[in-house]
């Protein structure tokens, strides 16, 4: 709408906001775009085009030879060689002044502009603009500016990555329908030879002209901080047919409280353009102020809390990444396969030195540097001293408290103080998933407090649903303790999805698939993945060796894996004991078996299973006295596992005449309660007992069939001794 005099219409700011609100809500097919000039960046500390033009005139005046008149008298068309130059309208000659100042040395001009814009932070208005671009359909910025304030604001105040078109060669990507914000820098961007000279800005490049014409037929432009001094953009806008740009609003700076006709401040080319497209002039108190009001209309929330949260997350993430890098380098320096490489050792030393330098730059030594110092100590007493000193320096640090608790539990075996530290660590940071998970393991394995252990596992997973270690450990807990196989399997899958390279989870799930699901092919695939992920985990190597021996009957490769497992961890009692069983039952190497059984017992002297298996080895060789001696040691440890108890009692019934039939009732109770030992070789014991004159070898053989081969318990009722013993 134009006035009766052919002048563009001026409307109040309040009226414009009402129009904006109505179009935003009722005409969703017609979003707004923003055309920004240098005035929008003034509050960010970047000089306007007028200010730069004024500075260049003054610089040229300084360079002129003496004698010379005062600035205003000197700055003429003749002195500057700029046709029609008017000092009072220097801003309109921006491109000519740039050409005059830097035309013979373009790099000097680029350097000048880069310095003028270096280190500038987006003002408040840009924060709101970023939120508008990221959260609403109004996703387009067209700008003559070279600065990066819009993109910077989007990176600071949102998680949206914009499409920045900083060169005409990229104009082809300026699409009308957009999924993410687009910034069209029609005069180029710093670093890409921005356009400043008269011949460069006098006509908009064809690529831009075509694309912007399409955009402005859909988007209603709001022009802010732009005086229309370059003929390129203005010519393109004027060249569009009347009515193709709808809702054009040209914002003119009118300081708060000022009372003047805004049309007075509108340059003639802009007036003509507004009349051409039936646009309006809107007096605004400033870019930041306008954005505040638009944000209110669009219900953009206060971004301060979001900015604060993102800042905290970034700081925490940076600290965490430093810590992870530090511990990763420490692990690589101490891993056995790397100690022999001079080049890798040198690389590790360089990395370690770099981390130490990084730590020294911080006001206080970070927790991960203390952890590196502790990890470097081989003597437990020295390691303990480092932790104590660290906690004096950082008394409430949850990572140090948790790691010291792990050390006290695993190395010092000081369970009471370890538990105190776990509690302190969780009190210091109730959301630290690692500490919650480690304390859950402590409660389960050490205190046998299964209910509270499960509570801690759930808290740990709630704190970090993607923590693969906690997911895998809780899966193991559900399988072994709660016997909840379906949920255990769900958690194993979640753990492997969260991190497919954690060897413990892969190995535990493989064991689950073998023992629970009986899916041998998938179990073997998981065992191989586990060993590929970490070839030095003894439990996985040993379990895969068991699999090859028991399931695939591949004895040679099974033995290779047993040896690799023992090399990886010579003190792993389970592996030592399983290899001893292998030597006894498969290789018939009694001497070798005895050696490894003794190593297993030395590694874990409270494990009844090793004594029971050594008894099994001796008794199968008819070394009855030695076998019963080891059997008694196993029994004194009072094992709780029904599987092991049934094996031990069977040996007693087979080889100890005083136990038959006195302990037959105890065996009946065990079997009735479900005690079984699938696949365990008991036949040899029956043969030896029968040869030694056992009074009921057929019943003994039937009991072995129930325990080891799953034969029906009802078959035992045909034996009078069993019927009498079972009541």
XYZ file of C-alpha atoms in Angstrom:
727
model
C 0.000 0.000 0.000
C 1.358 3.431 -0.917
C 0.337 6.815 0.383
C -1.698 9.269 -1.701
C 1.483 11.197 -2.505
C 3.296 8.195 -3.974
C 5.456 7.895 -0.876
C 5.995 4.501 0.808
C 3.839 3.873 3.823
C 5.392 4.133 7.277
C 3.824 2.034 10.029
C 4.508 1.904 13.740
C 6.673 -0.772 15.275
C 3.658 -2.083 17.175
C 1.683 -2.280 13.956
C 4.485 -4.189 12.252
C 4.679 -6.659 15.133
C 0.952 -7.274 14.838
C 1.308 -7.925 11.090
C 4.250 -10.234 11.760
C 2.308 -12.189 14.361
C -0.731 -12.617 12.117
C 1.294 -13.780 9.121
C 3.340 -16.178 11.270
C 0.213 -17.813 12.682
C -2.209 -17.667 9.753
C -0.036 -17.774 6.616
C 2.367 -20.603 7.286
C 3.001 -20.957 3.577
C 4.540 -17.458 3.588
C 7.446 -17.378 6.072
C 9.719 -14.389 6.672
C 13.356 -13.992 5.748
C 15.867 -11.449 7.006
C 17.998 -9.140 4.838
C 20.829 -7.876 7.020
C 23.220 -5.019 6.394
C 26.168 -3.737 8.398
C 23.925 -1.882 10.850
C 22.782 -5.212 12.321
C 26.360 -5.970 13.401
C 27.132 -2.632 15.060
C 26.256 -3.804 18.585
C 28.581 -6.754 18.057
C 31.481 -4.343 17.715
C 31.814 -4.479 13.928
C 31.965 -1.068 12.244
C 29.164 -0.138 9.861
C 29.704 0.594 6.199
C 29.334 4.310 6.936
C 31.977 4.113 9.677
C 34.385 2.237 7.411
C 33.833 4.718 4.594
C 34.548 7.604 6.967
C 37.720 5.909 8.219
C 38.978 5.299 4.671
C 38.429 8.946 3.742
C 40.456 9.967 6.767
C 43.202 7.439 5.967
C 43.445 8.765 2.410
C 43.597 12.291 3.758
C 46.518 11.325 5.988
C 48.339 9.794 3.022
C 47.925 12.939 0.864
C 50.989 15.113 0.460
C 51.275 18.386 2.308
C 50.266 21.113 2.058
C 46.657 19.942 2.184
C 43.436 21.613 3.355
C 41.340 20.301 6.289
C 39.536 16.999 5.777
C 36.132 18.252 4.597
C 37.664 20.760 2.224
C 40.060 18.135 0.868
C 37.559 15.254 0.485
C 36.211 16.180 -2.931
C 35.532 14.501 -6.227
C 38.800 15.889 -7.561
C 41.042 14.851 -4.651
C 39.639 11.326 -4.436
C 39.035 10.715 -8.127
C 35.503 9.529 -7.349
C 32.868 11.078 -9.650
C 30.133 12.929 -7.749
C 31.727 12.300 -4.334
C 29.963 14.085 -1.459
C 31.677 13.972 1.932
C 28.321 14.236 3.732
C 27.165 11.086 1.952
C 30.413 9.116 2.143
C 28.586 5.871 3.009
C 26.974 5.792 -0.427
C 30.472 5.710 -1.952
C 31.613 2.713 0.170
C 32.754 0.553 -2.743
C 34.535 3.458 -4.480
C 36.410 4.340 -1.289
C 37.393 0.701 -0.809
C 38.697 0.634 -4.386
C 40.617 3.872 -3.812
C 42.073 2.617 -0.505
C 42.936 -1.015 -1.381
C 42.464 -1.391 -5.134
C 46.165 -1.910 -5.857
C 46.632 -4.386 -2.989
C 43.498 -6.562 -2.497
C 45.152 -8.737 0.169
C 45.690 -5.643 2.319
C 41.967 -4.909 2.031
C 41.038 -8.444 3.059
C 43.426 -8.221 6.011
C 41.857 -4.916 7.064
C 38.361 -6.419 7.062
C 39.478 -9.572 8.860
C 41.039 -7.491 11.635
C 37.905 -5.321 11.923
C 35.781 -8.445 12.469
C 38.200 -10.601 14.455
C 37.106 -11.806 17.889
C 33.649 -10.252 17.714
C 30.843 -12.002 19.566
C 27.217 -12.010 18.349
C 25.087 -9.449 20.171
C 21.842 -10.288 21.959
C 19.831 -9.780 18.780
C 21.779 -12.494 17.012
C 20.994 -14.948 19.811
C 17.271 -14.446 19.239
C 17.733 -14.539 15.466
C 19.558 -17.879 15.827
C 16.649 -19.274 17.849
C 14.166 -18.029 15.240
C 16.153 -19.625 12.419
C 16.544 -22.902 14.316
C 13.012 -23.252 15.718
C 10.609 -21.641 13.251
C 9.899 -21.753 9.498
C 11.680 -18.381 9.106
C 15.007 -19.959 8.110
C 16.616 -17.602 5.583
C 19.148 -14.796 6.048
C 20.352 -12.775 3.059
C 23.238 -10.506 3.950
C 25.704 -8.119 2.371
C 27.956 -8.536 5.429
C 31.183 -10.488 5.458
C 31.074 -11.370 9.150
C 30.099 -14.789 10.492
C 27.831 -13.584 13.302
C 24.693 -15.465 12.218
C 26.504 -18.804 11.901
C 28.392 -18.163 15.145
C 25.136 -17.444 16.964
C 23.599 -20.667 15.660
C 26.587 -22.655 16.929
C 26.398 -20.957 20.347
C 22.652 -20.854 20.927
C 21.437 -23.951 19.083
C 22.519 -27.376 17.938
C 21.569 -26.663 14.329
C 24.262 -26.481 11.661
C 23.369 -23.877 8.995
C 23.894 -23.952 5.255
C 26.341 -21.056 4.714
C 26.633 -19.940 1.099
C 29.679 -17.673 1.062
C 30.399 -17.651 -2.658
C 28.336 -17.305 -5.823
C 29.411 -20.806 -6.870
C 27.320 -22.088 -3.953
C 24.187 -20.144 -4.900
C 22.764 -23.250 -6.576
C 22.141 -24.656 -3.079
C 19.858 -21.747 -2.107
C 16.660 -23.757 -2.202
C 13.195 -22.409 -1.441
C 12.201 -25.293 0.865
C 14.715 -25.795 3.657
C 15.208 -28.255 6.499
C 17.846 -26.129 8.220
C 18.776 -22.444 8.292
C 20.425 -20.899 5.230
C 22.735 -17.880 5.193
C 23.224 -16.333 1.749
C 26.299 -14.061 1.812
C 25.780 -12.389 -1.535
C 29.027 -10.370 -1.411
C 31.060 -13.343 -0.267
C 32.667 -14.292 3.007
C 36.011 -13.450 4.542
C 38.605 -15.874 3.245
C 36.840 -16.111 -0.142
C 37.813 -12.755 -1.717
C 34.727 -10.773 -0.606
C 33.293 -8.338 -3.129
C 33.867 -4.631 -2.385
C 34.820 -2.859 -5.590
C 32.261 -0.855 -7.619
C 32.330 -3.228 -10.568
C 31.871 -6.200 -8.187
C 28.862 -4.889 -6.247
C 27.332 -2.837 -9.047
C 25.475 -5.841 -10.441
C 24.423 -8.962 -8.559
C 25.960 -12.098 -10.003
C 23.580 -14.085 -12.171
C 23.709 -17.146 -9.907
C 22.526 -15.105 -6.935
C 19.964 -13.127 -8.895
C 18.131 -16.244 -10.082
C 18.100 -17.949 -6.693
C 17.149 -14.899 -4.649
C 14.314 -14.115 -7.042
C 12.855 -17.560 -6.327
C 13.348 -17.191 -2.561
C 11.744 -13.760 -2.318
C 8.650 -14.937 -4.156
C 7.965 -17.176 -1.154
C 9.564 -15.352 1.789
C 8.526 -11.915 3.068
C 11.754 -9.941 3.626
C 12.468 -7.926 6.763
C 15.366 -5.563 5.997
C 17.518 -4.507 8.973
C 20.640 -2.347 9.076
C 20.877 -1.985 5.294
C 20.792 1.373 3.479
C 20.681 0.005 -0.068
C 24.022 1.491 -1.046
C 25.091 -1.302 -3.402
C 23.375 -1.324 -6.737
C 23.630 -5.111 -7.146
C 21.071 -6.256 -4.584
C 18.964 -3.127 -5.045
C 18.912 -3.599 -8.812
C 17.783 -7.197 -8.464
C 15.010 -6.235 -6.031
C 13.848 -3.395 -8.249
C 13.943 -5.684 -11.264
C 11.392 -8.080 -9.783
C 7.864 -7.448 -11.029
C 5.505 -5.528 -8.726
C 3.610 -7.856 -6.441
C 6.198 -10.654 -6.506
C 7.633 -9.544 -3.145
C 4.833 -9.461 -0.603
C 5.158 -8.052 2.889
C 8.451 -6.205 2.394
C 9.306 -4.334 5.613
C 12.271 -1.936 5.629
C 13.465 -1.155 9.149
C 14.903 2.314 9.800
C 16.852 3.116 12.932
C 14.846 5.446 15.176
C 16.303 5.693 18.696
C 13.857 5.070 21.538
C 11.965 8.250 22.397
C 12.749 10.025 19.137
C 9.850 11.633 17.318
C 10.524 12.186 13.634
C 9.112 11.091 10.342
C 11.049 7.874 9.475
C 10.531 8.556 5.780
C 13.014 11.412 6.092
C 15.773 8.879 6.731
C 14.904 6.619 3.816
C 17.329 6.975 0.879
C 15.730 7.715 -2.480
C 16.520 4.290 -4.046
C 14.897 2.583 -1.069
C 11.824 4.802 -1.296
C 11.411 3.911 -4.959
C 11.821 0.202 -4.192
C 9.215 0.275 -1.427
C 6.718 2.034 -3.688
C 7.482 -0.517 -6.427
C 6.711 -3.483 -4.141
C 4.118 -1.845 -1.905
C 6.468 -2.210 1.080
C 6.435 -0.406 4.403
C 8.948 1.535 6.466
C 9.210 0.491 10.119
C 11.031 2.675 12.680
C 12.936 0.437 15.125
C 14.997 1.316 18.214
C 17.781 -1.040 17.102
C 18.539 -4.547 15.852
C 18.782 -6.102 19.326
C 15.560 -4.414 20.428
C 13.641 -5.577 17.364
C 14.826 -9.143 17.853
C 13.761 -9.027 21.497
C 10.245 -8.086 20.398
C 10.105 -10.680 17.613
C 11.313 -13.330 20.036
C 8.501 -12.408 22.400
C 5.924 -12.728 19.602
C 7.324 -16.148 18.640
C 7.510 -17.226 22.313
C 11.246 -17.830 22.122
C 12.254 -18.702 25.715
C 15.036 -17.010 27.630
C 18.156 -18.654 26.211
C 20.280 -18.001 29.290
C 19.498 -21.291 31.029
C 20.034 -23.253 27.799
C 23.317 -21.448 27.211
C 24.376 -22.128 30.791
C 23.489 -25.826 30.493
C 25.321 -26.144 27.182
C 28.334 -24.352 28.650
C 28.439 -26.721 31.622
C 28.074 -29.725 29.351
C 30.904 -28.515 27.129
C 33.205 -27.921 30.102
C 32.347 -31.324 31.557
C 32.821 -32.967 28.161
C 36.185 -31.261 27.665
C 37.383 -32.381 31.095
C 36.087 -35.902 30.480
C 37.823 -36.109 27.108
C 41.087 -34.966 28.671
C 40.701 -37.646 31.313
C 39.861 -40.369 28.802
C 42.795 -39.414 26.609
C 45.111 -39.438 29.600
C 44.006 -42.876 30.782
C 44.042 -44.255 27.237
C 47.649 -43.145 26.779
C 48.553 -44.598 30.165
C 46.979 -47.941 29.186
C 48.801 -48.026 25.845
C 52.139 -47.328 27.547
C 51.737 -50.280 29.920
C 50.151 -52.863 27.615
C 52.480 -55.880 27.134
C 52.325 -55.953 23.345
C 53.629 -52.368 23.143
C 56.493 -52.466 25.581
C 58.820 -54.040 23.011
C 58.404 -51.308 20.394
C 60.912 -48.444 20.617
C 58.924 -46.283 18.190
C 55.684 -46.724 20.106
C 57.459 -46.169 23.417
C 58.861 -42.898 22.053
C 55.409 -41.905 20.815
C 53.926 -42.718 24.214
C 56.549 -40.582 25.932
C 55.722 -37.637 23.680
C 52.004 -37.993 24.377
C 52.587 -38.337 28.100
C 54.742 -35.205 28.117
C 52.085 -33.296 26.187
C 49.449 -34.281 28.737
C 51.700 -33.246 31.599
C 52.199 -29.842 29.973
C 48.441 -29.510 29.581
C 47.919 -30.326 33.254
C 50.518 -27.753 34.338
C 48.576 -25.002 32.559
C 45.585 -25.563 34.841
C 45.314 -23.786 38.183
C 45.091 -27.062 40.082
C 46.349 -30.451 38.998
C 43.376 -32.209 37.341
C 42.157 -35.515 38.739
C 43.243 -37.440 35.662
C 46.843 -36.301 36.139
C 46.732 -37.700 39.691
C 45.274 -40.893 38.243
C 48.118 -41.118 35.729
C 50.632 -40.747 38.540
C 48.917 -43.509 40.519
C 48.771 -45.787 37.463
C 52.506 -45.284 36.888
C 53.320 -46.756 40.314
C 53.868 -50.516 40.363
C 54.233 -50.711 44.153
C 50.766 -50.813 45.811
C 52.055 -48.777 48.756
C 53.297 -46.011 46.450
C 50.048 -46.100 44.482
C 48.118 -45.822 47.750
C 50.214 -42.805 48.759
C 49.450 -41.039 45.470
C 45.713 -41.538 45.971
C 45.894 -40.183 49.514
C 47.800 -37.105 48.378
C 45.385 -36.619 45.494
C 42.372 -36.663 47.800
C 43.997 -34.080 50.049
C 44.326 -31.807 47.020
C 40.883 -32.669 45.598
C 38.916 -33.977 48.588
C 35.519 -34.225 46.936
C 36.507 -35.434 43.495
C 34.138 -38.298 42.562
C 36.501 -39.857 40.015
C 39.401 -40.100 42.450
C 37.150 -41.361 45.250
C 35.728 -44.050 42.975
C 39.093 -45.105 41.561
C 40.665 -45.264 45.016
C 37.724 -47.396 46.155
C 38.379 -49.777 43.238
C 42.058 -49.936 44.222
C 41.254 -50.710 47.860
C 38.799 -53.427 46.817
C 40.805 -55.100 44.058
C 44.389 -54.654 45.265
C 44.379 -53.937 48.993
C 41.348 -56.139 49.727
C 40.336 -53.467 52.234
C 36.607 -53.875 51.790
C 35.418 -51.643 54.632
C 37.384 -48.579 53.523
C 36.572 -49.307 49.897
C 32.872 -49.189 50.738
C 33.281 -45.887 52.614
C 34.911 -44.371 49.532
C 32.248 -45.707 47.176
C 29.620 -44.001 49.324
C 31.604 -40.733 49.401
C 32.052 -40.846 45.623
C 28.311 -41.293 45.049
C 27.487 -38.561 47.553
C 29.879 -36.233 45.690
C 28.212 -37.025 42.346
C 24.993 -39.078 42.491
C 24.883 -39.224 38.682
C 28.345 -40.695 38.109
C 27.421 -43.906 36.309
C 30.858 -45.508 36.707
C 30.855 -45.173 40.492
C 27.259 -46.353 40.778
C 28.035 -49.415 38.673
C 31.242 -50.246 40.529
C 29.515 -49.991 43.896
C 26.763 -52.274 42.565
C 29.444 -54.875 41.703
C 30.917 -54.451 45.201
C 27.552 -55.002 46.907
C 26.856 -58.052 44.764
C 30.267 -59.757 44.860
C 31.552 -58.727 48.290
C 28.561 -57.957 50.516
C 26.157 -60.357 48.769
C 23.546 -57.614 49.127
C 21.675 -58.391 45.933
C 18.683 -56.092 46.453
C 20.762 -52.950 46.985
C 23.148 -54.018 44.226
C 20.217 -54.142 41.819
C 19.036 -50.687 42.949
C 22.507 -49.319 42.193
C 22.587 -50.970 38.765
C 19.263 -49.328 37.897
C 20.493 -45.921 39.126
C 23.682 -46.313 37.092
C 21.758 -47.086 33.892
C 19.335 -44.221 34.533
C 22.323 -41.881 34.936
C 23.834 -43.076 31.652
C 21.631 -45.381 29.520
C 24.492 -45.862 27.028
C 27.160 -47.007 29.511
C 28.008 -50.367 27.998
C 29.920 -51.623 31.051
C 26.976 -51.101 33.382
C 24.521 -52.589 30.903
C 26.690 -55.676 30.523
C 27.306 -56.080 34.254
C 23.606 -55.763 35.046
C 22.858 -58.337 32.347
C 25.296 -60.723 34.053
C 23.611 -59.990 37.403
C 20.143 -60.713 36.019
C 21.353 -63.950 34.453
C 23.422 -65.339 37.336
C 21.578 -63.934 40.358
C 17.972 -63.246 39.347
C 17.772 -65.992 36.694
C 15.861 -63.467 34.553
C 17.176 -64.691 31.225
C 14.937 -62.678 28.910
C 15.793 -59.289 30.437
C 19.424 -60.335 30.749
C 19.557 -60.966 27.011
C 17.885 -57.616 26.258
C 20.577 -55.864 28.299
C 23.401 -57.804 26.645
C 22.105 -56.635 23.266
C 21.806 -53.028 24.481
C 25.340 -53.183 25.884
C 26.811 -54.446 22.605
C 24.829 -51.888 20.613
C 26.151 -49.130 22.894
C 29.745 -50.303 22.359
C 30.445 -53.311 20.088
C 34.109 -53.433 21.156
C 33.849 -54.189 24.890
C 35.305 -57.677 25.058
C 33.871 -58.580 28.476
C 30.298 -58.016 27.304
C 30.882 -59.964 24.092
C 32.414 -62.855 26.021
C 29.716 -62.917 28.700
C 26.967 -62.875 26.090
C 28.717 -65.698 24.235
C 28.721 -67.749 27.457
C 25.034 -66.913 27.924
C 24.211 -68.062 24.393
C 26.097 -71.315 24.948
C 24.752 -72.222 28.375
C 21.272 -70.675 28.353
C 20.099 -70.350 24.729
C 22.114 -73.330 23.415
C 22.833 -71.274 20.280
C 26.309 -72.611 19.606
C 26.930 -70.959 16.253
C 26.059 -67.503 17.510
C 28.014 -68.124 20.715
C 31.134 -69.000 18.724
C 30.737 -65.882 16.598
C 30.582 -63.765 19.775
C 33.632 -65.509 21.276
C 35.629 -64.655 18.155
C 34.467 -61.026 18.263
C 35.398 -60.817 21.945
C 38.916 -62.115 21.336
C 39.362 -59.832 18.319
C 38.265 -56.855 20.462
C 40.823 -57.740 23.163
C 43.144 -60.740 22.676
C 44.443 -60.480 26.254
C 41.325 -61.187 28.352
C 42.020 -64.556 29.949
C 38.394 -65.344 30.809
C 37.265 -65.042 27.184
C 40.180 -67.093 25.890
C 39.534 -69.750 28.541
C 35.786 -69.866 27.941
C 36.292 -70.205 24.212
C 38.775 -72.997 24.909
C 36.066 -74.734 26.989
C 33.645 -74.236 24.081
C 36.035 -75.762 21.546
C 36.705 -78.687 23.847
C 33.161 -79.406 25.041
C 31.083 -78.392 21.998
C 33.287 -78.541 18.892
C 35.565 -81.342 20.169
C 38.463 -79.403 18.653
C 41.009 -80.390 21.262
C 44.145 -79.044 19.602
C 42.801 -75.509 19.160
C 41.231 -75.679 22.596
C 44.647 -76.362 24.113
C 46.200 -73.488 22.164
C 43.595 -71.129 23.623
C 44.103 -72.457 27.161
C 47.800 -71.672 26.828
C 47.065 -68.178 25.435
C 44.696 -67.525 28.312
C 47.282 -68.552 30.896
C 49.928 -66.434 29.170
C 47.538 -63.456 29.254
C 46.886 -63.944 32.998
C 48.988 -66.575 34.797
C 46.960 -66.061 37.997
C 43.458 -66.569 36.595
C 42.283 -69.453 38.765
C 39.354 -70.442 36.541
C 41.540 -70.784 33.453
C 44.201 -72.718 35.352
C 41.574 -75.073 36.766
C 39.846 -75.612 33.430
C 43.131 -76.371 31.726
C 43.937 -78.817 34.510
C 40.588 -80.561 33.880
C 41.401 -80.634 30.156
C 44.794 -82.243 30.820
C 43.206 -84.759 33.185
C 40.114 -85.763 31.183
C 41.237 -85.228 27.562
C 45.010 -85.565 27.479
C 45.177 -88.017 30.377
C 48.210 -86.079 31.579
C 47.908 -86.587 35.331
C 51.202 -84.917 36.201
C 50.403 -81.864 34.101
C 46.880 -81.731 35.527
C 48.161 -81.918 39.090
C 50.571 -79.052 38.407
C 47.856 -76.756 37.067
C 45.349 -77.727 39.755
C 47.916 -76.670 42.326
C 48.487 -73.366 40.495
C 44.718 -72.776 40.488
C 44.536 -73.500 44.224
C 47.463 -71.150 44.894
C 45.682 -68.425 42.910
C 42.355 -68.963 44.718
C 42.752 -71.071 47.878
C 39.119 -70.585 48.953
C 37.594 -71.990 45.790
C 36.171 -75.436 46.575
C 35.812 -76.232 42.870
C 39.589 -76.568 42.393
C 39.956 -78.968 45.314
C 36.972 -80.959 44.050
C 38.410 -81.184 40.537
C 41.801 -82.275 41.878
C 39.963 -84.941 43.884
C 38.203 -85.980 40.661
C 41.601 -86.232 38.921
C 43.162 -88.393 41.660
C 40.137 -90.644 42.117
C 39.905 -91.333 38.359
C 43.489 -92.571 38.608
C 42.541 -94.835 41.552
C 44.619 -92.638 43.884
C 41.883 -92.981 46.446
C 43.719 -91.688 49.506
C 44.968 -88.537 47.735
C 41.543 -88.027 46.168
C 39.680 -88.270 49.479
C 42.180 -85.867 51.041
C 41.369 -83.206 48.407
C 37.674 -84.058 48.666
C 37.697 -83.302 52.362
C 39.346 -79.901 51.697
C 36.624 -79.066 49.198
C 33.865 -80.093 51.609
C 35.310 -78.014 54.444
C 34.891 -74.902 52.293
C 31.133 -75.673 52.343
C 30.366 -74.690 48.728
C 26.895 -73.332 48.031
C 26.666 -74.349 44.351
C 24.350 -77.336 44.041
C 26.196 -78.538 40.918
C 29.511 -78.806 42.771
C 27.879 -80.266 45.882
C 26.335 -83.071 43.820
C 29.741 -83.889 42.268
C 31.517 -83.945 45.625
C 28.844 -86.106 47.228
C 28.956 -88.506 44.282
C 32.747 -88.938 44.766
C 32.117 -89.610 48.456
C 29.419 -92.200 47.753
C 31.577 -93.884 45.096
C 34.900 -94.111 46.935
C 34.255 -93.830 50.687
C 32.706 -97.050 52.027
C 31.704 -95.317 55.264
C 29.545 -92.867 53.302
C 27.437 -95.620 51.698
C 24.529 -95.670 52.277
C 24.695 -93.089 55.096
C 24.859 -90.097 52.709
C 22.452 -91.481 50.126
C 19.566 -89.519 51.657
C 21.563 -86.285 51.277
C 22.052 -87.095 47.591
C 18.330 -87.790 47.218
C 17.541 -84.346 48.637
C 20.040 -82.641 46.321
C 18.724 -84.385 43.217
C 15.104 -83.768 44.199
C 15.992 -80.048 44.560
C 17.360 -79.977 41.015
C 21.111 -80.413 41.514
C 22.684 -81.455 38.207
C 26.130 -81.342 36.598
C 25.501 -81.676 32.845
C 28.218 -83.462 30.892
C 30.542 -84.040 33.837
C 32.439 -87.364 33.371
C 31.347 -89.616 36.275
C 31.469 -92.995 34.484
C 35.099 -93.695 35.382
C 34.280 -93.278 39.053
C 31.564 -95.940 38.722
C 33.999 -98.339 37.024
C 36.623 -97.863 39.760
C 34.026 -98.209 42.522
C 32.618 -101.386 40.964
C 36.105 -102.858 40.598
C 36.749 -102.061 44.262
C 33.636 -103.994 45.310
C 31.080 -101.207 45.723
C 27.843 -102.694 47.171
C 25.498 -100.993 44.645
C 27.312 -100.105 41.404
C 24.078 -100.175 39.318
C 22.411 -97.576 41.557
C 25.613 -95.500 41.467
C 25.550 -95.691 37.656
C 21.881 -94.609 37.607
C 22.621 -91.652 39.898
C 25.435 -90.615 37.535
C 22.972 -90.763 34.636
C 20.573 -88.393 36.414
C 23.281 -85.925 37.518
C 25.428 -85.827 34.361
C 23.065 -86.817 31.551
C 19.647 -85.594 32.631
C 18.018 -89.014 32.929
C 14.622 -89.042 34.694
C 14.764 -89.152 38.480
C 11.876 -91.628 38.464
C 14.273 -94.321 37.208
C 15.961 -94.376 40.620
C 12.834 -95.546 42.411
C 13.398 -99.137 41.222
C 16.342 -99.389 43.629
C 15.295 -100.324 47.192
C 18.255 -98.453 48.702
C 17.178 -95.260 46.942
C 13.538 -95.674 47.940
C 14.558 -96.134 51.568
C 16.925 -93.170 51.523
C 14.501 -90.797 49.807
C 11.722 -91.556 52.287
